[in-house]
Structure formats: structure tokens, C-alpha cells
CSV table of C-alpha atoms and ligand atoms in Angstrom, one decimal:
chain,number,residue,atom,x,y,z
B,1,UNK,CA,31.2,78.1,-13.8
B,2,UNK,CA,33.1,76.1,-15.1
B,3,UNK,CA,36.9,76.6,-13.6
B,4,UNK,CA,39.9,75.1,-15.5
B,5,UNK,CA,43.0,73.6,-12.7
B,6,UNK,CA,45.9,72.2,-13.6
B,7,UNK,CA,46.7,68.6,-12.1
B,8,UNK,CA,49.3,69.4,-9.7
B,9,UNK,CA,48.6,67.6,-7.1
B,10,UNK,CA,50.4,69.7,-4.2
B,11,UNK,CA,48.4,72.8,-5.0
B,12,UNK,CA,44.6,72.6,-3.9
B,13,UNK,CA,41.9,69.4,-4.1
B,14,UNK,CA,42.3,68.6,-8.3
B,15,UNK,CA,45.6,71.9,-9.0
B,16,UNK,CA,46.9,74.7,-9.0
B,17,UNK,CA,44.1,77.1,-10.1
B,18,UNK,CA,44.9,78.5,-13.8
B,19,UNK,CA,40.7,80.3,-14.9
B,20,UNK,CA,37.6,80.5,-15.3
B,21,UNK,CA,35.5,79.3,-17.6
B,22,UNK,CA,31.6,79.5,-19.0
B,23,UNK,CA,29.4,76.4,-19.7
B,24,UNK,CA,27.2,77.5,-23.2
B,25,UNK,CA,25.5,73.8,-23.6
B,26,UNK,CA,25.9,71.0,-23.0
B,27,UNK,CA,29.3,70.5,-24.4
B,28,UNK,CA,30.8,73.2,-24.7
B,29,UNK,CA,32.4,75.5,-22.5
B,30,UNK,CA,33.6,79.3,-22.7
B,31,UNK,CA,36.8,80.6,-21.7
B,32,UNK,CA,39.8,83.1,-22.2
B,33,UNK,CA,42.8,82.5,-25.4
B,34,UNK,CA,44.9,83.4,-23.5
B,35,UNK,CA,44.3,81.1,-20.7
B,36,UNK,CA,45.2,78.5,-23.0
B,37,UNK,CA,49.0,80.2,-24.2
B,38,UNK,CA,51.5,78.2,-22.7
B,39,UNK,CA,52.4,75.1,-22.2
B,40,UNK,CA,51.9,73.5,-19.2
B,41,UNK,CA,48.6,75.1,-20.1
B,42,UNK,CA,47.6,72.6,-23.3
B,43,UNK,CA,43.8,72.0,-22.8
B,44,UNK,CA,46.1,68.3,-22.7
B,45,UNK,CA,47.6,68.8,-19.1
B,46,UNK,CA,44.2,70.6,-17.9
B,47,UNK,CA,40.9,69.8,-15.7
B,48,UNK,CA,37.4,70.5,-15.5
B,49,UNK,CA,35.7,72.0,-12.2
B,50,UNK,CA,32.2,72.0,-12.9
B,51,UNK,CA,29.1,72.6,-10.5
B,52,UNK,CA,32.8,74.0,-7.8
B,53,UNK,CA,32.0,76.7,-5.5
B,54,UNK,CA,34.4,76.2,-2.3
B,55,UNK,CA,37.6,74.8,-4.0
B,56,UNK,CA,38.6,74.1,-0.7
B,57,UNK,CA,35.8,72.0,0.2
B,58,UNK,CA,35.4,68.4,-1.6
B,59,UNK,CA,31.0,69.5,-2.1
B,60,UNK,CA,28.4,67.4,-4.4
B,61,UNK,CA,27.9,69.1,-6.9
B,62,UNK,CA,31.0,69.4,-7.9
B,63,UNK,CA,31.4,67.3,-11.3
B,64,UNK,CA,35.3,66.9,-12.8
B,65,UNK,CA,35.9,66.1,-16.0
B,66,UNK,CA,38.9,64.0,-16.9
B,67,UNK,CA,37.8,63.3,-20.1
B,68,UNK,CA,39.6,64.4,-23.5
B,69,UNK,CA,38.9,67.6,-25.1
B,70,UNK,CA,39.5,69.8,-28.1
B,71,UNK,CA,39.8,73.7,-27.6
B,72,UNK,CA,39.4,76.2,-30.4
B,73,UNK,CA,40.8,79.4,-30.8
B,74,UNK,CA,39.4,82.2,-33.2
B,75,UNK,CA,42.9,84.5,-34.6
B,76,UNK,CA,44.1,85.1,-30.5
B,77,UNK,CA,47.0,87.8,-30.6
B,78,UNK,CA,49.4,87.3,-27.9
B,79,UNK,CA,50.8,91.0,-28.4
B,80,UNK,CA,48.0,92.7,-28.3
B,81,UNK,CA,45.6,90.3,-26.3
B,82,UNK,CA,42.9,90.1,-29.2
B,83,UNK,CA,40.1,88.3,-29.7
B,84,UNK,CA,41.0,86.5,-26.4
B,85,UNK,CA,38.7,83.6,-26.5
B,86,UNK,CA,38.1,80.2,-26.6
B,87,UNK,CA,35.5,77.2,-27.0
B,88,UNK,CA,36.7,73.7,-24.8
B,89,UNK,CA,34.6,71.1,-26.1
B,90,UNK,CA,33.5,67.9,-23.9
B,91,UNK,CA,34.3,64.7,-25.7
B,92,UNK,CA,30.7,63.3,-24.0
B,93,UNK,CA,28.1,65.9,-23.4
B,94,UNK,CA,26.9,66.9,-19.6
B,95,UNK,CA,23.3,64.9,-18.6
B,96,UNK,CA,21.7,67.4,-18.0
B,97,UNK,CA,19.0,65.4,-17.3
B,98,UNK,CA,20.4,62.7,-15.2
B,99,UNK,CA,24.0,63.1,-12.5
B,100,UNK,CA,24.5,67.3,-14.2
B,101,UNK,CA,21.0,68.0,-13.5
B,102,UNK,CA,22.6,70.6,-10.8
B,103,UNK,CA,24.1,72.6,-14.0
B,104,UNK,CA,23.0,75.2,-16.4
B,105,UNK,CA,24.2,77.1,-19.0
B,106,UNK,CA,23.8,80.7,-19.8
B,107,UNK,CA,22.6,82.4,-22.4
B,108,UNK,CA,24.4,83.8,-25.5
B,109,UNK,CA,23.5,87.6,-26.4
B,110,UNK,CA,20.8,87.0,-29.9
B,111,UNK,CA,22.7,89.5,-31.7
B,112,UNK,CA,25.8,91.4,-32.3
B,113,UNK,CA,24.8,94.4,-30.0
B,114,UNK,CA,24.9,95.4,-25.7
B,115,UNK,CA,22.4,93.4,-25.3
B,116,UNK,CA,21.5,94.9,-21.5
B,117,UNK,CA,21.5,98.3,-20.4
B,118,UNK,CA,25.0,97.7,-18.9
B,119,UNK,CA,24.0,98.4,-15.0
B,120,UNK,CA,22.8,94.7,-14.0
B,121,UNK,CA,26.8,92.8,-14.6
B,122,UNK,CA,27.9,90.9,-13.1
B,123,UNK,CA,32.3,89.3,-13.0
B,124,UNK,CA,32.8,86.4,-11.6
B,125,UNK,CA,35.5,83.8,-10.5
B,126,UNK,CA,37.9,83.0,-8.2
B,127,UNK,CA,41.1,85.4,-9.1
B,128,UNK,CA,43.2,87.8,-6.5
B,129,UNK,CA,40.4,90.0,-4.1
B,130,UNK,CA,43.5,92.6,-4.2
B,131,UNK,CA,45.9,93.5,-6.7
B,132,UNK,CA,48.6,92.6,-4.1
B,133,UNK,CA,49.3,92.1,0.0
B,134,UNK,CA,46.6,89.3,2.2
B,135,UNK,CA,43.7,90.3,-1.0
B,136,UNK,CA,46.2,89.2,-3.8
B,137,UNK,CA,46.0,85.6,-2.1
B,138,UNK,CA,42.5,83.5,-4.3
B,139,UNK,CA,39.1,83.3,-2.3
B,140,UNK,CA,38.2,80.1,-1.7
B,141,UNK,CA,34.7,80.3,-2.5
B,142,UNK,CA,33.3,81.6,-5.7
B,143,UNK,CA,32.6,85.2,-5.9
B,144,UNK,CA,31.2,87.7,-8.0
B,145,UNK,CA,30.7,91.6,-8.3
B,146,UNK,CA,28.5,94.0,-9.8
B,147,UNK,CA,29.7,96.4,-12.2
B,148,UNK,CA,28.6,99.1,-15.2
B,149,UNK,CA,29.9,99.0,-18.4
B,150,UNK,CA,31.0,102.0,-20.1
B,151,UNK,CA,32.2,103.1,-23.5
B,152,UNK,CA,34.6,102.2,-25.9
B,153,UNK,CA,35.8,105.5,-25.4
B,154,UNK,CA,37.0,104.9,-21.7
B,155,UNK,CA,38.7,102.2,-22.4
B,156,UNK,CA,39.9,103.2,-25.8
B,157,UNK,CA,42.0,106.0,-23.9
B,158,UNK,CA,43.2,104.5,-21.2
B,159,UNK,CA,43.9,101.0,-23.7
B,160,UNK,CA,45.0,102.9,-26.3
B,161,UNK,CA,46.9,99.8,-27.9
B,162,UNK,CA,44.9,97.2,-27.2
B,163,UNK,CA,41.7,97.9,-26.5
B,164,UNK,CA,39.5,97.0,-29.9
B,165,UNK,CA,36.0,99.0,-30.5
B,166,UNK,CA,34.2,95.8,-32.0
B,167,UNK,CA,35.5,93.1,-30.1
B,168,UNK,CA,35.9,94.3,-26.6
B,169,UNK,CA,33.4,95.2,-24.0
B,170,UNK,CA,34.9,98.2,-21.3
B,171,UNK,CA,33.4,97.9,-17.5
B,172,UNK,CA,34.7,99.2,-14.0
B,173,UNK,CA,34.3,102.9,-11.9
B,174,UNK,CA,35.9,105.9,-12.3
B,175,UNK,CA,36.5,105.3,-8.6
B,176,UNK,CA,38.1,101.8,-8.9
B,177,UNK,CA,37.7,99.7,-5.9
B,178,UNK,CA,35.6,96.4,-7.7
B,179,UNK,CA,37.6,94.8,-10.8
B,180,UNK,CA,37.8,91.5,-11.7
B,181,UNK,CA,41.8,90.5,-11.6
B,182,UNK,CA,44.4,87.7,-11.8
B,183,UNK,CA,42.5,84.7,-12.2
B,184,UNK,CA,39.6,85.3,-12.9
B,185,UNK,CA,40.7,85.5,-16.7
B,186,UNK,CA,37.6,83.7,-19.0
B,187,UNK,CA,35.4,83.7,-16.6
B,188,UNK,CA,31.6,85.6,-16.9
B,189,UNK,CA,30.8,89.6,-17.5
B,190,UNK,CA,27.4,88.0,-17.4
B,191,UNK,CA,24.2,90.6,-18.0
B,192,UNK,CA,20.6,90.6,-16.9
B,193,UNK,CA,18.0,92.0,-19.5
B,194,UNK,CA,15.1,93.8,-18.8
B,195,UNK,CA,12.6,90.3,-19.0
B,196,UNK,CA,15.4,88.8,-16.3
B,197,UNK,CA,17.1,87.0,-18.3
B,198,UNK,CA,20.6,87.0,-18.0
B,199,UNK,CA,23.4,86.2,-21.0
B,200,UNK,CA,27.2,86.1,-21.0
B,201,UNK,CA,28.2,89.5,-22.7
B,202,UNK,CA,32.0,89.5,-22.3
B,203,UNK,CA,35.2,86.7,-21.1
B,204,UNK,CA,37.4,87.9,-18.3
B,205,UNK,CA,39.8,89.2,-20.8
B,206,UNK,CA,42.8,91.9,-19.0
B,207,UNK,CA,43.2,94.9,-17.3
B,208,UNK,CA,46.2,97.2,-15.3
B,209,UNK,CA,46.2,96.1,-12.0
B,210,UNK,CA,43.6,95.6,-10.2
B,211,UNK,CA,40.2,97.5,-9.2
B,212,UNK,CA,42.6,100.8,-9.6
B,213,UNK,CA,40.9,104.7,-9.9
B,214,UNK,CA,40.5,104.9,-13.6
B,215,UNK,CA,41.3,101.7,-15.2
B,216,UNK,CA,38.0,99.5,-15.9
B,217,UNK,CA,38.5,96.0,-17.0
B,218,UNK,CA,38.3,95.1,-20.4
B,219,UNK,CA,36.1,91.9,-21.2
B,220,UNK,CA,36.1,90.5,-24.7
B,221,UNK,CA,32.9,91.0,-26.2
B,222,UNK,CA,31.2,87.6,-27.1
B,223,UNK,CA,28.4,89.0,-29.5
B,224,UNK,CA,30.8,90.1,-31.8
B,225,UNK,CA,32.0,85.9,-32.3
B,226,UNK,CA,28.5,84.7,-32.7
B,227,UNK,CA,29.2,83.6,-36.3
B,228,UNK,CA,32.2,81.7,-34.8
B,229,UNK,CA,30.8,79.9,-32.2
B,230,UNK,CA,27.7,78.6,-34.4
B,231,UNK,CA,30.3,77.8,-36.2
B,232,UNK,CA,31.9,75.9,-33.6
B,233,UNK,CA,29.3,74.6,-31.3
B,234,UNK,CA,25.8,74.6,-34.5
B,235,UNK,CA,24.2,76.8,-31.0
U,301,LIG,N1,44.4,88.2,-17.7
U,301,LIG,C1,44.1,87.9,-15.9
U,301,LIG,C2,43.6,86.4,-15.8
U,301,LIG,O1,45.0,85.5,-16.1
U,301,LIG,C3,42.4,88.7,-15.9
U,301,LIG,C4,42.8,90.5,-15.1
U,301,LIG,C5,41.6,91.1,-15.0
U,301,LIG,N2,42.4,92.2,-14.1
U,301,LIG,C6,41.3,92.8,-14.5
U,301,LIG,N3,41.9,94.5,-13.5
U,301,LIG,N4,40.0,93.1,-14.5
U,301,LIG,O2,43.8,86.3,-14.4
């Protein structure tokens, strides 16, 4: 996973926490468009951290990317949160045979459908562990949570204005208790296929509160954007 931070030196080692992202090749990180929406979140102001685990400690796996980058959006609409997807390009490819050999990109879905059975999906990130209270603080160590993919109808009922049938994925439990939360945006919903391979099916986008009963999270459906991803990245 990648981590985007705004380099204000007061907060944490590498600046203030912002959003997650996922490496999909040696040069591109998939994330959410809403992460790059406000002025102090413009890409020029952002530091990209790769190979991170504990954000409070200096770890030998950490790679801080300071070289200039580009960002690509695809019709993101702030009003209804549609097309909440972004590609971040590193100016120089990572060296998977050298200093970045401990990093690995995730596989993309191969066609426009949900490929897993939806029962082995994990959302990951450094976002808040509870909507409010003590857990409202962000954890220092990367967290993951298993979330089932739900029917579109389930999310459409709960987010009638915003949920997009073809370009969103719905995930979460009726009983709540487990969810992504603020700070997890841009990070992946990764699913394991029957053959053992993990693919990135979703990008954490929005939800009402966090982990509330009967309130699933909404993810951008990566497979709906494969032609655009190919157009931008060539992969
Ligand atoms: N938009 C949030 C962020 O910026 C992510 C919200 C996900 N919420 C949820 N309940 N699944 O980090």
C-alpha cells in the first residue's frame, strides 16, 4: 500500500496523514479522486510513502518518494462522489530488482465484473479505527478488515442519491462493527480469487459514519475503469 501525506513537519515523521493508495505497477498508484480535491492536497504538496507499516517509526522498508509526479482523474464529480478514482504517476519507475525489491504491485481485475466470490475481501489502511471516541484516532500500524461484498440493492437503498450501479461496490455487515473509516480513502478493497491470487476490486470512497449497523461502505469498482487505466498507464 502507498500512503499520501501532506508534509507539515509537526505531525508524525513524514507529515500529516491523508489517504491511502495501491501500487499497480512500477510507476502507478491507484487512489481516490477525492483525496486530491482540496488545495493543500494538490499533488505537488503531497509526499508518497511506500513500504510503510508503522507510521510512527523509522523502518528500513520505508521509501519516501519525493520526485515529482502527475495525477490523472477521470470525470470525478464532487457533488455525487461518482468516478472517485485517481492514478498517480511516479516520474521515475520503481526498481523492483533493487531498492524496491520488497515492494510488489497488486493485480488488476481482468474484465468488467467482480471476479472473486466477495467473501474474501480485505480493506486496508491507516484510517480511524472508530467513528468517534478514542478509536477516532488513527492507528500507527497498518490495519486490515475483512468485509463481504454486498448486493448493489443493499447500497442503493442506503445511498439512493449517490450509489452508482455500474461503478461502485457495496461492502459491509448488517450488524456493522467492521468498516473502513476516515483516512482509509484511496486504499484498496482487495479480494482473493479461487486460484489464490489477490486482485484490487475496490477503492475506499465513502460511507455514512463508520461501522454503523446496516450502513455499508461504498467503494469505487476498479473493473469498471480498466479501459481508462489501460489508456493512462499502458497496463
Ligand atoms: N471518505 C473517507 C476518507 O476520506 C472514507 C470513508 C469510508 N467510510 C466508510 N464508512 N466506509 O477517508
